[in-house]
Tab-separated table of C-alpha atoms in Angstrom:
chain	number	residue	atom	x	y	z
A	28	ALA	CA	79.699	66.491	94.402
A	29	GLN	CA	79.060	69.876	92.911
A	30	SER	CA	78.901	70.283	89.154
A	31	VAL	CA	77.821	72.773	86.515
A	32	ALA	CA	76.721	71.958	82.994
A	33	GLN	CA	76.602	74.381	80.124
A	34	PRO	CA	75.111	72.229	77.389
A	35	GLU	CA	75.959	74.534	74.484
A	36	ASP	CA	79.567	75.138	73.475
A	37	GLN	CA	78.433	78.021	71.278
A	38	VAL	CA	75.350	80.183	70.862
A	39	ASN	CA	74.774	82.279	67.755
A	40	VAL	CA	72.275	85.124	67.721
A	41	ALA	CA	71.575	88.144	65.530
A	42	GLU	CA	71.991	91.614	66.960
A	43	GLY	CA	68.741	92.891	68.413
A	44	ASN	CA	67.356	89.408	69.052
A	45	PRO	CA	66.941	87.950	72.540
A	46	LEU	CA	69.632	85.591	73.771
A	47	THR	CA	69.699	82.717	76.241
A	48	VAL	CA	72.753	80.896	77.557
A	49	LYS	CA	71.810	77.750	79.449
A	50	CYS	CA	73.160	76.460	82.740
A	51	THR	CA	72.169	73.595	85.020
A	52	TYR	CA	73.831	72.726	88.287
A	53	SER	CA	74.127	70.017	90.890
A	54	VAL	CA	74.902	70.785	94.534
A	55	SER	CA	74.016	68.937	97.710
A	56	GLY	CA	72.773	71.979	99.574
A	57	ASN	CA	71.401	75.327	98.547
A	58	PRO	CA	73.479	77.128	95.962
A	59	TYR	CA	74.881	80.520	95.369
A	60	LEU	CA	74.867	80.950	91.579
A	61	PHE	CA	76.964	83.270	89.453
A	62	TRP	CA	77.530	84.283	85.861
A	63	TYR	CA	80.887	85.610	84.682
A	64	VAL	CA	82.009	86.820	81.263
A	65	GLN	CA	85.479	86.547	79.777
A	66	TYR	CA	86.537	88.855	76.951
A	67	PRO	CA	89.662	88.076	74.890
A	68	ASN	CA	92.877	88.897	76.742
A	69	ARG	CA	90.944	90.028	79.793
A	70	GLY	CA	90.103	88.426	83.109
A	71	LEU	CA	86.717	87.110	84.133
A	72	GLN	CA	84.186	89.782	84.977
A	73	PHE	CA	81.245	89.313	87.309
A	74	LEU	CA	77.803	89.725	85.689
A	75	LEU	CA	75.250	88.726	88.305
A	76	LYS	CA	74.486	86.389	91.189
A	77	TYR	CA	71.616	84.640	92.906
A	78	ILE	CA	71.713	84.449	96.676
A	79	THR	CA	68.095	84.251	97.786
A	80	GLY	CA	64.737	85.852	97.177
A	81	ASP	CA	63.422	86.842	93.767
A	82	ASN	CA	64.145	84.161	91.193
A	83	LEU	CA	64.810	86.757	88.484
A	84	VAL	CA	68.146	88.437	89.019
A	85	LYS	CA	69.276	91.518	87.102
A	86	GLY	CA	72.928	92.229	86.477
A	87	SER	CA	75.419	94.259	84.484
A	88	TYR	CA	75.056	95.300	80.825
A	89	GLY	CA	71.331	94.475	80.698
A	90	PHE	CA	71.770	90.780	81.489
A	91	GLU	CA	69.427	88.849	83.740
A	92	ALA	CA	69.126	85.267	84.908
A	93	GLU	CA	66.303	83.150	86.210
A	94	PHE	CA	66.795	80.701	89.064
A	95	ASN	CA	64.636	77.602	88.778
A	96	LYS	CA	65.027	75.358	91.790
A	97	SER	CA	62.910	72.486	90.497
A	98	GLN	CA	64.877	72.305	87.256
A	99	THR	CA	68.183	73.212	88.949
A	100	SER	CA	68.801	75.767	86.225
A	101	PHE	CA	70.130	79.311	86.095
A	102	HIS	CA	69.855	80.453	82.480
A	103	LEU	CA	71.362	83.777	81.414
A	104	LYS	CA	69.191	86.037	79.275
A	105	LYS	CA	69.189	89.387	77.546
A	106	PRO	CA	66.214	90.876	75.693
A	107	SER	CA	68.252	92.442	72.870
A	108	ALA	CA	71.758	91.249	72.012
A	109	LEU	CA	74.604	93.555	71.014
A	110	VAL	CA	77.639	92.691	68.907
A	111	SER	CA	79.744	93.752	71.892
A	112	ASP	CA	78.156	90.940	73.950
A	113	SER	CA	80.217	88.432	71.978
A	114	ALA	CA	82.406	86.715	74.556
A	115	LEU	CA	82.838	83.547	76.634
A	116	TYR	CA	80.286	83.102	79.404
A	117	PHE	CA	80.731	80.962	82.499
A	118	CYS	CA	78.116	79.769	84.945
A	119	ALA	CA	79.368	78.980	88.455
A	120	VAL	CA	77.997	77.478	91.656
A	121	ARG	CA	79.022	77.629	95.279
A	122	ASP	CA	77.524	75.482	98.042
A	123	ARG	CA	76.355	77.885	100.738
A	124	ASN	CA	76.318	75.105	103.346
A	125	THR	CA	80.079	74.598	103.219
A	126	GLY	CA	80.917	78.272	103.461
A	127	GLY	CA	84.072	79.560	101.862
A	128	PHE	CA	84.672	80.538	98.286
A	129	LYS	CA	85.149	77.174	96.548
A	130	THR	CA	83.413	77.824	93.256
A	131	ILE	CA	82.709	75.295	90.537
A	132	PHE	CA	82.658	76.682	87.008
A	133	GLY	CA	81.056	75.285	83.897
A	134	ALA	CA	83.095	74.726	80.752
A	135	GLY	CA	81.831	77.954	79.237
A	136	THR	CA	79.593	78.950	76.326
A	137	ARG	CA	80.900	81.113	73.531
A	138	LEU	CA	78.364	83.693	72.400
A	139	PHE	CA	78.552	85.105	68.885
A	140	VAL	CA	76.324	88.072	68.090
A	141	LYS	CA	76.148	88.833	64.375
A	142	ALA	CA	75.454	92.336	63.110
B	13	ASP	CA	91.358	101.891	92.742
B	14	ALA	CA	93.552	99.098	91.437
B	15	GLY	CA	91.874	95.832	90.747
B	16	VAL	CA	93.433	92.422	91.197
B	17	THR	CA	96.975	92.321	89.881
B	18	GLN	CA	99.076	89.271	89.059
B	19	SER	CA	102.708	88.753	88.177
B	20	PRO	CA	104.313	87.691	86.005
B	21	THR	CA	102.111	87.850	82.922
B	22	HIS	CA	103.812	84.963	81.194
B	23	LEU	CA	106.228	82.306	82.359
B	24	ILE	CA	108.052	79.471	80.650
B	25	LYS	CA	109.493	76.624	82.720
B	26	THR	CA	110.775	73.114	82.097
B	27	ARG	CA	109.531	69.900	83.629
B	28	GLY	CA	110.651	69.348	87.199
B	29	GLN	CA	111.209	73.003	87.953
B	30	GLN	CA	109.392	75.035	90.563
B	31	VAL	CA	107.387	78.227	89.999
B	32	THR	CA	105.947	81.005	92.161
B	33	LEU	CA	103.077	83.179	91.017
B	34	ARG	CA	101.993	86.346	92.819
B	35	CYS	CA	98.707	88.121	93.380
B	36	SER	CA	97.632	91.379	94.970
B	37	PRO	CA	93.924	91.550	95.802
B	38	LYS	CA	91.560	94.393	95.093
B	39	SER	CA	91.675	97.105	97.734
B	40	GLY	CA	89.431	96.203	100.675
B	41	HIS	CA	89.415	92.480	99.942
B	42	ASP	CA	90.785	89.975	102.436
B	43	THR	CA	90.209	86.631	100.725
B	44	VAL	CA	92.201	85.240	97.810
B	45	SER	CA	91.407	82.183	95.712
B	46	TRP	CA	93.484	80.574	92.984
B	47	TYR	CA	92.165	78.842	89.886
B	48	GLN	CA	93.725	76.900	87.026
B	49	GLN	CA	92.177	77.402	83.599
B	50	ALA	CA	93.317	74.984	80.917
B	51	LEU	CA	92.731	75.892	77.301
B	52	GLY	CA	89.086	75.587	76.362
B	53	GLN	CA	87.931	74.822	79.892
B	54	GLY	CA	86.417	76.650	82.802
B	55	PRO	CA	88.501	77.673	85.804
B	56	GLN	CA	89.254	74.888	88.308
B	57	PHE	CA	89.417	75.838	91.985
B	58	ILE	CA	92.832	75.204	93.551
B	59	PHE	CA	92.491	76.751	97.026
B	60	GLN	CA	91.345	79.724	99.044
B	61	TYR	CA	93.243	81.787	101.625
B	62	TYR	CA	91.747	83.859	104.387
B	63	GLU	CA	93.516	85.221	107.469
B	64	GLU	CA	96.765	83.740	106.163
B	65	GLU	CA	95.430	80.185	106.258
B	66	GLU	CA	94.289	77.789	103.573
B	67	ARG	CA	90.540	77.425	104.129
B	68	GLN	CA	89.342	75.289	101.246
B	69	ARG	CA	91.093	73.179	98.652
B	70	GLY	CA	90.100	71.660	95.362
B	71	ASN	CA	91.317	68.392	93.834
B	72	PHE	CA	94.927	69.393	93.329
B	73	PRO	CA	98.017	67.506	94.566
B	74	ASP	CA	100.291	68.726	97.305
B	75	ARG	CA	102.690	70.015	94.652
B	76	PHE	CA	100.396	73.025	94.645
B	77	SER	CA	100.854	75.158	97.731
B	78	GLY	CA	100.245	78.734	98.668
B	79	HIS	CA	100.697	81.496	101.118
B	80	GLN	CA	98.874	84.635	102.150
B	81	PHE	CA	100.697	87.578	103.665
B	82	PRO	CA	99.476	90.048	106.309
B	83	ASN	CA	98.705	92.593	103.566
B	84	TYR	CA	96.373	89.952	101.993
B	85	SER	CA	98.568	89.396	98.946
B	86	SER	CA	99.161	85.797	98.020
B	87	GLU	CA	101.550	83.408	96.291
B	88	LEU	CA	100.907	80.173	94.473
B	89	ASN	CA	103.800	77.705	94.361
B	90	VAL	CA	103.941	74.697	92.113
B	91	ASN	CA	106.738	72.149	92.572
B	92	ALA	CA	107.978	69.428	90.235
B	93	LEU	CA	106.243	70.911	87.233
B	94	LEU	CA	104.548	68.607	84.746
B	95	LEU	CA	103.593	69.301	81.157
B	96	GLY	CA	99.959	69.174	82.262
B	97	ASP	CA	100.480	72.138	84.557
B	98	SER	CA	100.565	74.412	81.515
B	99	ALA	CA	97.557	76.687	81.910
B	100	LEU	CA	96.334	80.151	82.766
B	101	TYR	CA	96.451	80.677	86.524
B	102	LEU	CA	93.858	83.077	87.835
B	103	CYS	CA	93.782	84.839	91.147
B	104	ALA	CA	90.445	86.045	92.499
B	105	SER	CA	89.802	88.263	95.487
B	106	SER	CA	86.687	88.887	97.512
B	107	PHE	CA	85.557	90.125	100.877
B	108	ARG	CA	85.042	87.567	103.588
B	109	VAL	CA	81.413	86.494	103.180
B	110	SER	CA	80.889	83.483	100.943
B	111	TYR	CA	77.976	84.915	98.949
B	112	ASN	CA	80.148	87.711	97.619
B	113	GLU	CA	81.306	87.649	94.022
B	114	GLN	CA	84.967	87.320	93.158
B	115	PHE	CA	87.089	89.798	91.246
B	116	PHE	CA	89.592	88.162	88.935
B	117	GLY	CA	93.032	89.220	87.853
B	118	PRO	CA	94.231	88.937	84.252
B	119	GLY	CA	96.070	85.716	85.003
B	120	THR	CA	99.546	84.290	84.572
B	121	ARG	CA	100.102	82.123	81.520
B	122	LEU	CA	102.406	79.239	82.512
B	123	THR	CA	103.982	77.099	79.827
B	124	VAL	CA	105.856	73.963	80.867
B	125	LEU	CA	108.199	72.511	78.262
């Protein structure tokens, strides 16, 4: 069965410091991996995805994520956090072997960036 | 270019009633998925529609059903509502190929009393 774990309910970081939001996954086949962000009173927005190729994926708003197959992880990173990055972040996985769009989401990590 | 739209924004029902939620996908998208997001949790996949057929389904009972129309818009129907069905219902659209990202609507907040 597919699953996604986001081990931290909340991450606190000072503005200008690097940030990491952790994600590990479990899927029987090879995964497609995604990060989405949810701002208050707004829908989920796509940040970035890993399909194949380079393990370091760059996305919107300066975010990037590193795919690590041996550790089954897909941590979200940003070199310098902004106060406006404060939001709820979701990691998600899709099993490419089954096709379709069934996507399993983690429980989310709330990011607080302090000025 | 309009994104994904959902209606209504909010809905209040009582136990045992039936509800229909509506979704219009982003222009150019042909695949619609529905998710249930309970408070404090991540979205849970309900089902996906493509070419007017249900293609994949998550672990939801048959009380949850859907439909996709020729213009790619979609409906989610929930029968015999339970208190536990109270949640934010999200519609997501995408284009055909399974490695594509999904675009989400703002959701419909359903409260069951």
